[in-house]
Coordinates of N, CA and C in Angstrom, one line a residue:
M193 N 0.8 -1.2 0.0 CA 0.0 0.0 0.0 C 0.9 1.3 0.0
I194 N 0.6 2.2 -0.9 CA 1.3 3.5 -0.9 C 0.7 4.4 0.1
R195 N 1.6 5.0 0.9 CA 1.2 6.0 1.9 C 1.7 7.3 1.5
N196 N 0.9 8.3 1.9 CA 1.3 9.7 1.8 C 1.8 10.3 3.1
I197 N 3.0 10.7 3.2 CA 3.6 11.1 4.4 C 3.9 12.6 4.4
R198 N 3.5 13.3 5.5 CA 3.7 14.7 5.6 C 4.8 15.0 6.5
L199 N 5.7 15.9 6.1 CA 6.9 16.3 7.0 C 6.8 17.8 7.3
I200 N 7.2 18.1 8.5 CA 7.5 19.5 8.9 C 9.0 19.6 9.1
V201 N 9.6 20.6 8.4 CA 11.1 20.6 8.3 C 11.6 22.0 8.7
E202 N 12.6 22.0 9.6 CA 13.3 23.3 10.0 C 14.7 23.2 9.4
Y203 N 15.2 24.4 8.9 CA 16.5 24.4 8.4 C 17.2 25.8 8.4
D204 N 18.5 25.7 8.5 CA 19.3 26.9 8.3 C 19.8 26.8 6.9
G205 N 19.4 27.8 6.1 CA 19.7 27.7 4.6 C 21.0 28.2 4.2
S206 N 21.8 28.6 5.2 CA 23.1 29.3 4.9 C 24.0 28.6 3.9
A207 N 24.1 27.2 4.1 CA 25.0 26.5 3.3 C 24.5 25.9 2.0
Y208 N 23.2 26.2 1.7 CA 22.5 25.5 0.6 C 22.1 26.4 -0.5
C209 N 21.9 25.8 -1.7 CA 21.5 26.5 -2.9 C 20.0 26.8 -2.9
G210 N 19.3 26.4 -1.8 CA 17.9 26.6 -1.7 C 17.2 25.3 -1.5
W211 N 15.9 25.4 -1.5 CA 15.1 24.2 -1.3 C 15.2 23.2 -2.5
Q212 N 15.0 23.7 -3.7 CA 14.9 22.8 -4.8 C 16.2 22.3 -5.3
R213 N 16.1 21.0 -5.8 CA 17.3 20.4 -6.4 C 17.9 21.2 -7.5
Q214 N 19.2 21.3 -7.5 CA 19.9 22.0 -8.6 C 21.2 21.3 -8.9
E215 N 21.7 21.5 -10.1 CA 22.9 20.8 -10.6 C 24.2 21.4 -10.0
N216 N 24.1 22.7 -9.6 CA 25.3 23.4 -9.2 C 25.4 23.6 -7.7
G217 N 24.7 22.8 -6.9 CA 24.8 23.0 -5.5 C 24.0 21.9 -4.7
I218 N 24.1 21.9 -3.4 CA 23.4 21.0 -2.6 C 22.1 21.7 -2.1
S219 N 21.0 21.0 -2.2 CA 19.7 21.6 -1.8 C 19.1 20.8 -0.6
I220 N 18.1 21.4 0.1 CA 17.4 20.8 1.1 C 16.7 19.6 0.6
Q221 N 16.0 19.8 -0.5 CA 15.2 18.7 -1.1 C 16.1 17.5 -1.4
Q222 N 17.2 17.7 -2.0 CA 18.1 16.6 -2.3 C 18.5 15.8 -1.1
L223 N 18.9 16.5 0.0 CA 19.3 15.8 1.2 C 18.2 15.0 1.8
L224 N 17.0 15.5 1.8 CA 15.8 14.8 2.3 C 15.5 13.6 1.5
E225 N 15.6 13.7 0.2 CA 15.3 12.6 -0.7 C 16.3 11.5 -0.6
E226 N 17.6 11.9 -0.5 CA 18.7 10.9 -0.4 C 18.6 10.2 1.0
S227 N 18.2 10.9 2.1 CA 18.1 10.2 3.4 C 16.9 9.3 3.4
L228 N 15.8 9.7 2.9 CA 14.6 8.8 2.9 C 14.8 7.7 1.9
G229 N 15.6 7.9 0.9 CA 15.9 6.8 -0.1 C 16.7 5.7 0.6
R230 N 17.7 6.1 1.4 CA 18.5 5.2 2.1 C 17.7 4.4 3.1
M231 N 16.7 5.0 3.8 CA 15.9 4.3 4.8 C 14.9 3.3 4.1
T232 N 14.3 3.7 3.0 CA 13.2 2.9 2.5 C 13.6 2.0 1.3
G233 N 14.8 2.3 0.7 CA 15.2 1.5 -0.4 C 14.5 1.9 -1.7
E234 N 13.8 3.0 -1.6 CA 13.0 3.5 -2.8 C 13.6 4.8 -3.3
E235 N 13.2 5.1 -4.5 CA 13.5 6.4 -5.1 C 12.4 7.4 -4.7
I236 N 12.8 8.2 -3.7 CA 11.8 9.1 -3.1 C 11.8 10.5 -3.7
R237 N 10.6 11.0 -4.0 CA 10.5 12.4 -4.4 C 9.7 13.2 -3.3
V238 N 10.4 14.2 -2.8 CA 9.9 15.0 -1.7 C 9.4 16.3 -2.4
V239 N 8.1 16.7 -2.1 CA 7.5 17.9 -2.7 C 7.3 18.9 -1.5
G240 N 7.9 20.1 -1.7 CA 7.7 21.1 -0.7 C 6.6 22.0 -0.9
S241 N 6.2 22.8 0.1 CA 5.1 23.8 -0.1 C 5.5 24.9 -1.0
G242 N 6.8 25.1 -1.3 CA 7.3 26.1 -2.2 C 8.8 26.1 -2.1
R243 N 9.4 26.9 -3.0 CA 10.9 26.9 -3.1 C 11.4 28.1 -2.2
T244 N 12.3 27.8 -1.3 CA 13.0 28.9 -0.7 C 14.4 29.1 -1.4
D245 N 14.8 30.3 -1.5 CA 16.1 30.6 -2.3 C 17.3 30.3 -1.4
A246 N 18.4 30.3 -2.1 CA 19.7 30.1 -1.4 C 19.8 31.1 -0.2
G247 N 20.2 30.5 0.9 CA 20.4 31.4 2.1 C 19.2 31.6 3.0
V248 N 18.0 31.3 2.5 CA 16.8 31.5 3.2 C 16.5 30.3 4.2
H249 N 16.0 30.6 5.3 CA 15.8 29.6 6.4 C 14.3 29.2 6.5
A250 N 14.1 28.2 7.2 CA 12.7 27.8 7.5 C 12.5 27.3 8.9
L251 N 11.4 27.8 9.5 CA 11.0 27.3 10.8 C 10.0 26.2 10.7
R252 N 9.2 26.2 9.7 CA 8.2 25.2 9.5 C 7.9 25.0 8.0
Q253 N 8.8 24.5 7.2 CA 8.5 24.1 5.8 C 7.7 22.8 5.9
V254 N 6.7 22.7 5.0 CA 5.9 21.5 4.9 C 6.2 20.8 3.6
A255 N 6.3 19.5 3.7 CA 6.6 18.7 2.5 C 5.8 17.4 2.6
H256 N 5.7 16.7 1.4 CA 5.1 15.3 1.5 C 5.9 14.4 0.5
F257 N 5.8 13.1 0.8 CA 6.3 12.1 -0.1 C 5.5 10.9 0.0
R258 N 5.6 10.0 -1.0 CA 4.8 8.8 -1.1 C 5.7 7.6 -1.0
T259 N 5.3 6.6 -0.2 CA 6.2 5.5 0.0 C 5.4 4.2 0.2
A260 N 6.0 3.1 -0.2 CA 5.4 1.8 0.1 C 6.0 1.2 1.3
S261 N 7.0 1.9 1.9 CA 7.7 1.4 3.1 C 6.7 1.2 4.3
R262 N 7.0 0.2 5.1 CA 6.2 0.0 6.3 C 6.8 0.6 7.5
L263 N 7.8 1.3 7.4 CA 8.5 2.0 8.5 C 7.4 2.9 9.2
G264 N 7.4 2.9 10.6 CA 6.4 3.7 11.3 C 6.9 5.1 11.3
E265 N 6.0 6.0 11.8 CA 6.2 7.4 11.8 C 7.4 7.8 12.7
R266 N 7.4 7.2 13.9 CA 8.5 7.5 14.8 C 9.9 7.0 14.2
N267 N 9.9 5.8 13.6 CA 11.1 5.3 13.1 C 11.6 6.2 11.9
L268 N 10.7 6.6 11.1 CA 11.0 7.6 10.0 C 11.6 8.9 10.6
L269 N 11.0 9.4 11.6 CA 11.4 10.6 12.2 C 12.8 10.5 12.8
M270 N 13.0 9.5 13.6 CA 14.3 9.3 14.2 C 15.4 8.9 13.2
G271 N 15.0 8.1 12.2 CA 16.0 7.7 11.2 C 16.5 8.8 10.3
I272 N 15.5 9.6 9.8 CA 15.9 10.7 8.9 C 16.8 11.7 9.6
N273 N 16.4 12.0 10.9 CA 17.2 13.0 11.6 C 18.6 12.5 11.9
S274 N 18.8 11.2 12.0 CA 20.1 10.6 12.2 C 21.0 10.7 11.0
L275 N 20.4 10.9 9.8 CA 21.1 10.9 8.5 C 21.3 12.3 8.0
L276 N 20.5 13.3 8.4 CA 20.6 14.6 8.0 C 21.7 15.4 8.7
P277 N 22.3 16.4 8.0 CA 23.3 17.3 8.7 C 22.6 18.1 9.8
A278 N 23.4 18.7 10.7 CA 22.9 19.3 11.9 C 22.1 20.6 11.6
D279 N 22.2 21.1 10.4 CA 21.5 22.4 10.1 C 20.1 22.1 9.4
I280 N 19.7 20.8 9.3 CA 18.4 20.4 8.8 C 17.8 19.5 9.9
A281 N 16.5 19.8 10.3 CA 15.8 18.9 11.2 C 14.4 18.7 10.8
V282 N 14.0 17.4 10.8 CA 12.6 17.1 10.5 C 11.9 17.1 11.9
L283 N 10.9 18.0 12.1 CA 10.3 18.2 13.3 C 9.1 17.2 13.5
E284 N 8.5 16.8 12.4 CA 7.3 16.0 12.5 C 7.2 15.1 11.3
V285 N 6.8 13.9 11.5 CA 6.4 12.9 10.4 C 5.0 12.4 10.7
R286 N 4.1 12.6 9.8 CA 2.7 12.2 10.0 C 2.1 11.7 8.8
G287 N 1.3 10.7 8.9 CA 0.5 10.2 7.7 C -0.5 11.2 7.3
A288 N -0.7 11.4 6.0 CA -1.6 12.4 5.5 C -2.6 11.7 4.6
D289 N -3.7 12.4 4.4 CA -4.8 12.0 3.4 C -4.1 11.8 2.0
P290 N -4.5 10.8 1.3 CA -4.0 10.7 -0.1 C -4.1 11.9 -1.0
S291 N -5.1 12.7 -0.7 CA -5.3 13.9 -1.5 C -4.4 15.1 -1.1
F292 N -3.8 15.0 0.1 CA -2.9 16.1 0.6 C -1.7 16.4 -0.4
H293 N -1.5 17.6 -0.7 CA -0.4 18.0 -1.6 C 0.3 19.2 -0.9
A294 N 1.5 19.1 -0.6 CA 2.2 20.1 0.2 C 2.2 21.5 -0.5
R295 N 2.2 21.5 -1.8 CA 2.2 22.7 -2.6 C 0.8 23.2 -2.9
F296 N 0.0 22.3 -3.6 CA -1.3 22.7 -4.1 C -2.4 22.8 -3.1
S297 N -2.2 22.3 -1.9 CA -3.2 22.4 -0.8 C -3.0 23.6 0.0
V298 N -2.0 24.4 -0.2 CA -1.7 25.6 0.6 C -2.8 26.6 0.5
K299 N -3.2 27.2 1.7 CA -4.1 28.3 1.8 C -3.4 29.6 1.8
S300 N -2.3 29.6 2.7 CA -1.5 30.8 2.8 C -0.2 30.5 3.4
K301 N 0.8 31.4 3.3 CA 2.1 31.2 3.9 C 2.5 32.4 4.7
V302 N 3.3 32.2 5.7 CA 3.7 33.3 6.6 C 5.3 33.3 6.5
Y303 N 5.8 34.5 6.2 CA 7.2 34.7 6.2 C 7.6 35.7 7.3
L304 N 8.8 35.5 7.9 CA 9.3 36.5 8.9 C 10.7 37.0 8.4
Y305 N 10.8 38.3 8.4 CA 12.1 38.9 8.1 C 12.7 39.6 9.3
R306 N 14.0 39.3 9.6 CA 14.6 39.9 10.8 C 15.7 40.9 10.4
I307 N 15.7 42.0 11.1 CA 16.6 43.1 10.8 C 17.3 43.4 12.2
C308 N 18.6 43.3 12.2 CA 19.4 43.7 13.4 C 19.7 45.2 13.2
N309 N 18.9 46.0 14.0 CA 19.0 47.5 13.8 C 19.7 48.1 15.0
R310 N 21.0 48.2 14.9 CA 21.8 48.8 16.0 C 23.1 49.3 15.4
P311 N 23.9 50.1 16.2 CA 25.1 50.6 15.6 C 26.2 49.6 15.3
V312 N 26.2 48.5 16.0 CA 27.3 47.5 15.9 C 26.8 46.2 15.3
R313 N 27.5 45.7 14.3 CA 27.1 44.5 13.6 C 27.0 43.3 14.6
P314 N 26.1 42.4 14.3 CA 26.0 41.2 15.2 C 27.0 40.1 14.9
A315 N 27.4 39.4 15.9 CA 28.3 38.3 15.8 C 27.4 37.0 15.7
L316 N 26.5 36.8 16.6 CA 25.8 35.6 16.7 C 24.6 35.5 15.7
E317 N 24.1 36.7 15.3 CA 23.0 36.7 14.3 C 23.4 37.0 12.9
R318 N 24.7 36.9 12.6 CA 25.2 37.4 11.3 C 24.6 36.7 10.1
N319 N 24.2 35.4 10.3 CA 23.6 34.7 9.2 C 22.1 34.5 9.3
R320 N 21.5 35.2 10.3 CA 20.1 35.1 10.6 C 19.4 36.4 10.7
A321 N 20.0 37.5 10.3 CA 19.4 38.8 10.3 C 20.2 39.8 9.4
W322 N 19.5 40.7 8.8 CA 20.1 41.8 8.0 C 20.6 42.9 9.0
F323 N 21.9 43.2 8.9 CA 22.4 44.3 9.8 C 22.2 45.6 9.1
V324 N 21.4 46.5 9.7 CA 21.1 47.9 9.2 C 21.5 48.8 10.4
W325 N 22.6 49.6 10.2 CA 23.0 50.4 11.4 C 22.2 51.7 11.5
E326 N 21.7 52.2 10.4 CA 20.9 53.5 10.6 C 19.7 53.2 11.4
P327 N 19.3 54.1 12.3 CA 18.1 53.9 13.1 C 16.8 53.9 12.2
L328 N 16.0 52.9 12.3 CA 14.8 52.8 11.5 C 13.6 53.3 12.3
D329 N 12.8 54.1 11.7 CA 11.6 54.7 12.3 C 10.4 53.8 12.1
L330 N 10.1 53.1 13.1 CA 9.0 52.1 12.9 C 7.6 52.8 12.8
A331 N 7.5 54.0 13.2 CA 6.2 54.7 13.0 C 6.0 55.0 11.5
R332 N 7.1 55.4 10.9 CA 7.0 55.6 9.4 C 6.7 54.3 8.7
I333 N 7.4 53.2 9.1 CA 7.2 51.9 8.5 C 5.7 51.5 8.7
G334 N 5.2 51.8 9.9 CA 3.8 51.5 10.2 C 2.8 52.2 9.3
E335 N 3.2 53.4 8.9 CA 2.3 54.1 7.9 C 2.2 53.5 6.6
A336 N 3.3 52.8 6.2 CA 3.4 52.2 4.9 C 2.7 50.8 4.8
L337 N 2.7 50.1 5.9 CA 2.2 48.7 6.0 C 0.8 48.5 5.4
P338 N -0.2 49.4 5.8 CA -1.6 49.2 5.3 C -1.7 49.2 3.7
L339 N -0.7 49.9 3.1 CA -0.8 50.1 1.6 C -0.5 48.8 0.9
F340 N 0.2 47.9 1.6 CA 0.5 46.5 1.0 C -0.6 45.6 1.2
R341 N -1.5 45.8 2.2 CA -2.5 44.8 2.5 C -3.6 44.8 1.4
G342 N -4.1 43.6 1.2 CA -5.1 43.4 0.1 C -4.6 42.8 -1.1
T343 N -5.3 42.9 -2.2 CA -5.0 42.3 -3.5 C -4.4 43.3 -4.4
H344 N -3.2 43.0 -4.9 CA -2.5 44.0 -5.7 C -1.7 43.2 -6.8
D345 N -1.3 43.9 -7.8 CA -0.3 43.4 -8.8 C 1.1 43.8 -8.2
F346 N 1.9 42.8 -7.9 CA 3.2 43.0 -7.2 C 4.4 43.0 -8.2
T347 N 4.1 43.4 -9.4 CA 5.2 43.4 -10.4 C 6.4 44.3 -9.9
S348 N 6.1 45.4 -9.2 CA 7.1 46.3 -8.7 C 7.9 45.7 -7.6
F349 N 7.4 44.6 -7.0 CA 8.0 44.0 -5.8 C 8.4 42.6 -6.0
C350 N 8.8 42.2 -7.2 CA 9.3 40.8 -7.4 C 10.5 40.9 -8.4
S351 N 11.1 39.7 -8.6 CA 12.2 39.6 -9.5 C 11.7 39.9 -11.0
T352 N 12.5 40.6 -11.7 CA 12.1 40.8 -13.1 C 12.2 39.5 -13.9
H353 N 12.8 38.5 -13.3 CA 13.0 37.2 -14.0 C 12.0 36.1 -13.4
T354 N 11.0 36.6 -12.7 CA 10.0 35.6 -12.1 C 9.3 34.9 -13.2
D355 N 9.1 33.6 -13.0 CA 8.5 32.7 -14.0 C 6.9 32.7 -13.9
S356 N 6.4 33.5 -13.1 CA 4.9 33.6 -12.9 C 4.3 34.7 -13.8
P357 N 3.4 34.3 -14.7 CA 2.8 35.3 -15.6 C 1.8 36.1 -14.8
N358 N 1.2 35.5 -13.8 CA 0.2 36.2 -12.9 C 0.9 36.8 -11.7
R359 N 1.0 38.1 -11.6 CA 1.7 38.7 -10.4 C 0.7 39.3 -9.4
I360 N -0.5 38.9 -9.5 CA -1.5 39.4 -8.5 C -1.5 38.5 -7.3
R361 N -1.3 39.0 -6.1 CA -1.3 38.3 -4.9 C -2.1 39.1 -3.8
T362 N -2.5 38.4 -2.8 CA -3.3 39.0 -1.7 C -2.5 38.9 -0.4
I363 N -2.1 40.0 0.1 CA -1.4 40.1 1.4 C -2.5 40.1 2.5
L364 N -2.6 39.1 3.3 CA -3.6 39.0 4.4 C -3.2 39.7 5.6
A365 N -1.9 39.8 5.9 CA -1.4 40.5 7.1 C 0.0 40.9 6.9
I366 N 0.3 42.0 7.5 CA 1.7 42.5 7.4 C 2.0 43.4 8.6
D367 N 3.0 43.1 9.4 CA 3.2 43.8 10.7 C 4.7 44.0 10.8
A368 N 5.1 45.0 11.6 CA 6.5 45.2 12.0 C 6.6 45.6 13.5
E369 N 7.5 45.0 14.2 CA 7.7 45.3 15.6 C 9.2 45.2 15.9
R370 N 9.6 45.9 17.0 CA 11.0 45.9 17.5 C 11.0 45.3 18.8
D371 N 11.9 44.3 19.1 CA 12.0 43.7 20.4 C 13.0 44.5 21.3
L372 N 13.2 44.1 22.5 CA 14.1 44.8 23.4 C 15.5 44.8 23.0
S373 N 16.0 43.9 22.2 CA 17.4 43.8 21.8 C 17.6 44.7 20.6
G374 N 16.6 45.3 20.0 CA 16.7 46.1 18.8 C 16.5 45.4 17.5
M375 N 16.1 44.1 17.6 CA 15.8 43.3 16.4 C 14.4 43.7 15.9
V376 N 14.3 44.1 14.6 CA 13.1 44.4 14.0 C 12.5 43.2 13.3
H377 N 11.3 42.8 13.5 CA 10.7 41.7 12.9 C 9.6 42.1 12.0
I378 N 9.6 41.8 10.7 CA 8.6 42.1 9.8 C 7.9 40.8 9.3
S379 N 6.6 40.6 9.6 CA 5.9 39.4 9.3 C 4.9 39.6 8.2
L380 N 4.8 38.7 7.3 CA 3.9 38.8 6.2 C 3.1 37.5 5.9
E381 N 1.8 37.6 5.8 CA 1.0 36.4 5.4 C 0.3 36.7 4.1
A382 N 0.4 35.8 3.1 CA -0.3 36.0 1.8 C -0.7 34.7 1.3
D383 N -1.6 34.8 0.3 CA -2.1 33.6 -0.4 C -1.0 33.0 -1.3
G384 N 0.1 33.7 -1.5 CA 1.2 33.3 -2.3 C 2.2 34.4 -2.5
F385 N 3.4 34.0 -2.8 CA 4.5 35.0 -2.9 C 5.2 34.8 -4.2
L386 N 5.6 35.9 -4.8 CA 6.5 35.9 -6.0 C 7.9 35.8 -5.6
R387 N 8.8 35.5 -6.6 CA 10.2 35.4 -6.2 C 10.7 36.8 -5.8
Y388 N 11.4 36.8 -4.7 CA 12.0 38.1 -4.1 C 10.9 39.0 -3.6
M389 N 9.7 38.6 -3.6 CA 8.6 39.6 -3.2 C 8.8 40.1 -1.7
V390 N 9.0 39.1 -0.8 CA 9.1 39.5 0.6 C 10.4 40.4 0.7
R391 N 11.5 40.0 0.1 CA 12.7 40.7 0.3 C 12.7 42.1 -0.3
T392 N 11.9 42.3 -1.4 CA 11.8 43.6 -2.0 C 10.9 44.5 -1.2
I393 N 9.8 43.9 -0.6 CA 9.0 44.7 0.3 C 9.8 45.2 1.5
V394 N 10.5 44.3 2.0 CA 11.4 44.6 3.2 C 12.4 45.7 2.8
G395 N 13.0 45.6 1.7 CA 14.0 46.6 1.3 C 13.4 47.9 1.1
T396 N 12.1 48.0 0.6 CA 11.4 49.2 0.4 C 11.0 49.8 1.8
L397 N 10.6 48.9 2.7 CA 10.2 49.4 4.1 C 11.4 50.0 4.8
V398 N 12.6 49.4 4.6 CA 13.8 49.9 5.2 C 14.1 51.3 4.7
D399 N 13.9 51.5 3.4 CA 14.0 52.9 2.8 C 13.1 53.8 3.5
V400 N 11.8 53.4 3.7 CA 10.9 54.2 4.4 C 11.3 54.5 5.8
G401 N 11.8 53.5 6.5 CA 12.3 53.7 7.9 C 13.5 54.5 8.0
R402 N 14.3 54.6 7.0 CA 15.5 55.4 7.0 C 15.2 56.9 6.6
G403 N 14.0 57.1 6.2 CA 13.6 58.4 5.7 C 13.9 58.8 4.3
K404 N 14.3 57.7 3.5 CA 14.6 58.0 2.1 C 13.4 57.9 1.2
L405 N 12.3 57.4 1.7 CA 11.1 57.2 0.9 C 9.9 57.6 1.7
P406 N 9.0 58.4 1.2 CA 7.8 58.7 2.0 C 6.9 57.5 2.1
P407 N 6.2 57.2 3.2 CA 5.4 56.0 3.3 C 4.3 55.9 2.3
E408 N 3.7 57.1 1.9 CA 2.6 57.1 0.9 C 3.1 56.7 -0.5
E409 N 4.4 56.7 -0.7 CA 5.0 56.4 -2.0 C 4.7 55.0 -2.4
V410 N 4.5 54.1 -1.4 CA 4.3 52.7 -1.7 C 3.1 52.5 -2.6
A411 N 2.0 53.3 -2.5 CA 0.9 53.2 -3.4 C 1.3 53.4 -4.8
A412 N 2.1 54.5 -5.0 CA 2.5 54.8 -6.4 C 3.4 53.7 -7.0
I413 N 4.2 53.2 -6.1 CA 5.1 52.1 -6.6 C 4.3 50.9 -7.0
L414 N 3.3 50.5 -6.3 CA 2.5 49.4 -6.7 C 1.8 49.7 -8.0
Q415 N 1.3 50.9 -8.2 CA 0.6 51.2 -9.4 C 1.5 51.2 -10.6
A416 N 2.8 51.6 -10.4 CA 3.8 51.7 -11.5 C 4.1 50.4 -12.2
K417 N 4.0 49.3 -11.4 CA 4.3 48.0 -12.0 C 5.7 48.0 -12.6
D418 N 6.7 48.6 -11.9 CA 8.0 48.8 -12.4 C 9.0 48.5 -11.2
R419 N 9.8 47.4 -11.4 CA 10.7 47.0 -10.3 C 11.7 48.1 -9.9
R420 N 12.0 49.0 -10.9 CA 13.0 50.0 -10.6 C 12.5 51.0 -9.6
R421 N 11.2 51.1 -9.4 CA 10.6 52.1 -8.5 C 10.8 51.7 -7.0
A422 N 10.8 50.4 -6.8 CA 10.9 49.9 -5.4 C 12.3 49.9 -4.8
G423 N 12.4 49.6 -3.6 CA 13.8 49.6 -2.9 C 14.6 48.4 -3.3
L424 N 15.7 48.2 -2.6 CA 16.6 47.1 -2.9 C 16.0 45.8 -2.5
T425 N 16.6 44.7 -3.0 CA 16.2 43.4 -2.5 C 17.0 43.1 -1.2
A426 N 16.3 42.9 -0.1 CA 17.0 42.6 1.2 C 17.7 41.3 1.1
P427 N 18.8 41.1 1.8 CA 19.6 39.9 1.8 C 18.8 38.7 2.2
A428 N 19.1 37.5 1.6 CA 18.4 36.3 1.8 C 18.5 35.8 3.3
H429 N 19.6 36.1 3.9 CA 19.9 35.5 5.2 C 19.0 36.0 6.4
G430 N 18.2 37.1 6.2 CA 17.3 37.5 7.2 C 15.9 36.9 7.1
L431 N 15.7 36.1 6.0 CA 14.3 35.6 5.7 C 14.1 34.2 6.2
F432 N 12.9 34.0 6.8 CA 12.5 32.7 7.4 C 11.1 32.4 6.9
L433 N 10.9 31.2 6.3 CA 9.6 30.7 6.1 C 9.0 30.2 7.5
K434 N 8.1 31.0 8.0 CA 7.6 30.8 9.4 C 6.5 29.7 9.5
D435 N 5.6 29.7 8.6 CA 4.5 28.7 8.7 C 3.8 28.6 7.3
V436 N 3.2 27.4 7.2 CA 2.4 27.2 6.0 C 1.0 26.7 6.5
I437 N 0.0 27.4 5.9 CA -1.4 27.2 6.5 C -2.2 26.5 5.4
Y438 N -2.9 25.4 5.8 CA -3.8 24.7 4.9 C -5.2 24.8 5.3
G439 N -6.1 24.7 4.4 CA -7.5 24.8 4.6 C -8.1 23.6 5.4

């Protein structure tokens, strides 16, 4: 009997070319498939909820695979974690309905972007936050956030090389807050994301927080549908896939 197995995966993306298998580097998908293949003796294909780029991390990436193996969920969990490198951990292994698809069943995704906003560069967070030394005005950033909410064409806020012909997405929630250590957290939930969309939104918000861009300019940038109008693409290492939500 073929079973459908759902995984929740946490990883530090610093050393990898991204989630998806590629010829020119080691990916998260590749290591999961190789580890599961060793355990089951099968050629395993792991399907993720979406692709994270090189250097991007995940707190709760969701994936699924199909197998005829009779290995129990706990044995799969313990076995795969014994084979994976220390910067990848499978947090949960659970049987899923045959119709469950990690990518096509997604209702929304939540991303978190971390900015270390202080005068001195971080040592411990250097691969997990973008260092911005100029003070960021969160009140100004807060004025810009509502302009992103709702359904928009995000052509101005994605890669010019994105492979998606439809660039309309709905941002369900977007928030920014600063903790006591000076770390700024920007959280976004949407029904889908284009390539570099979160990172370009963050780069634009940083320009707003620095005082280089008026908050109300975000509306004009969205209308322009021109990537050159938005801010820089924030570095990959500050970005985390925080959660994947299913209906």
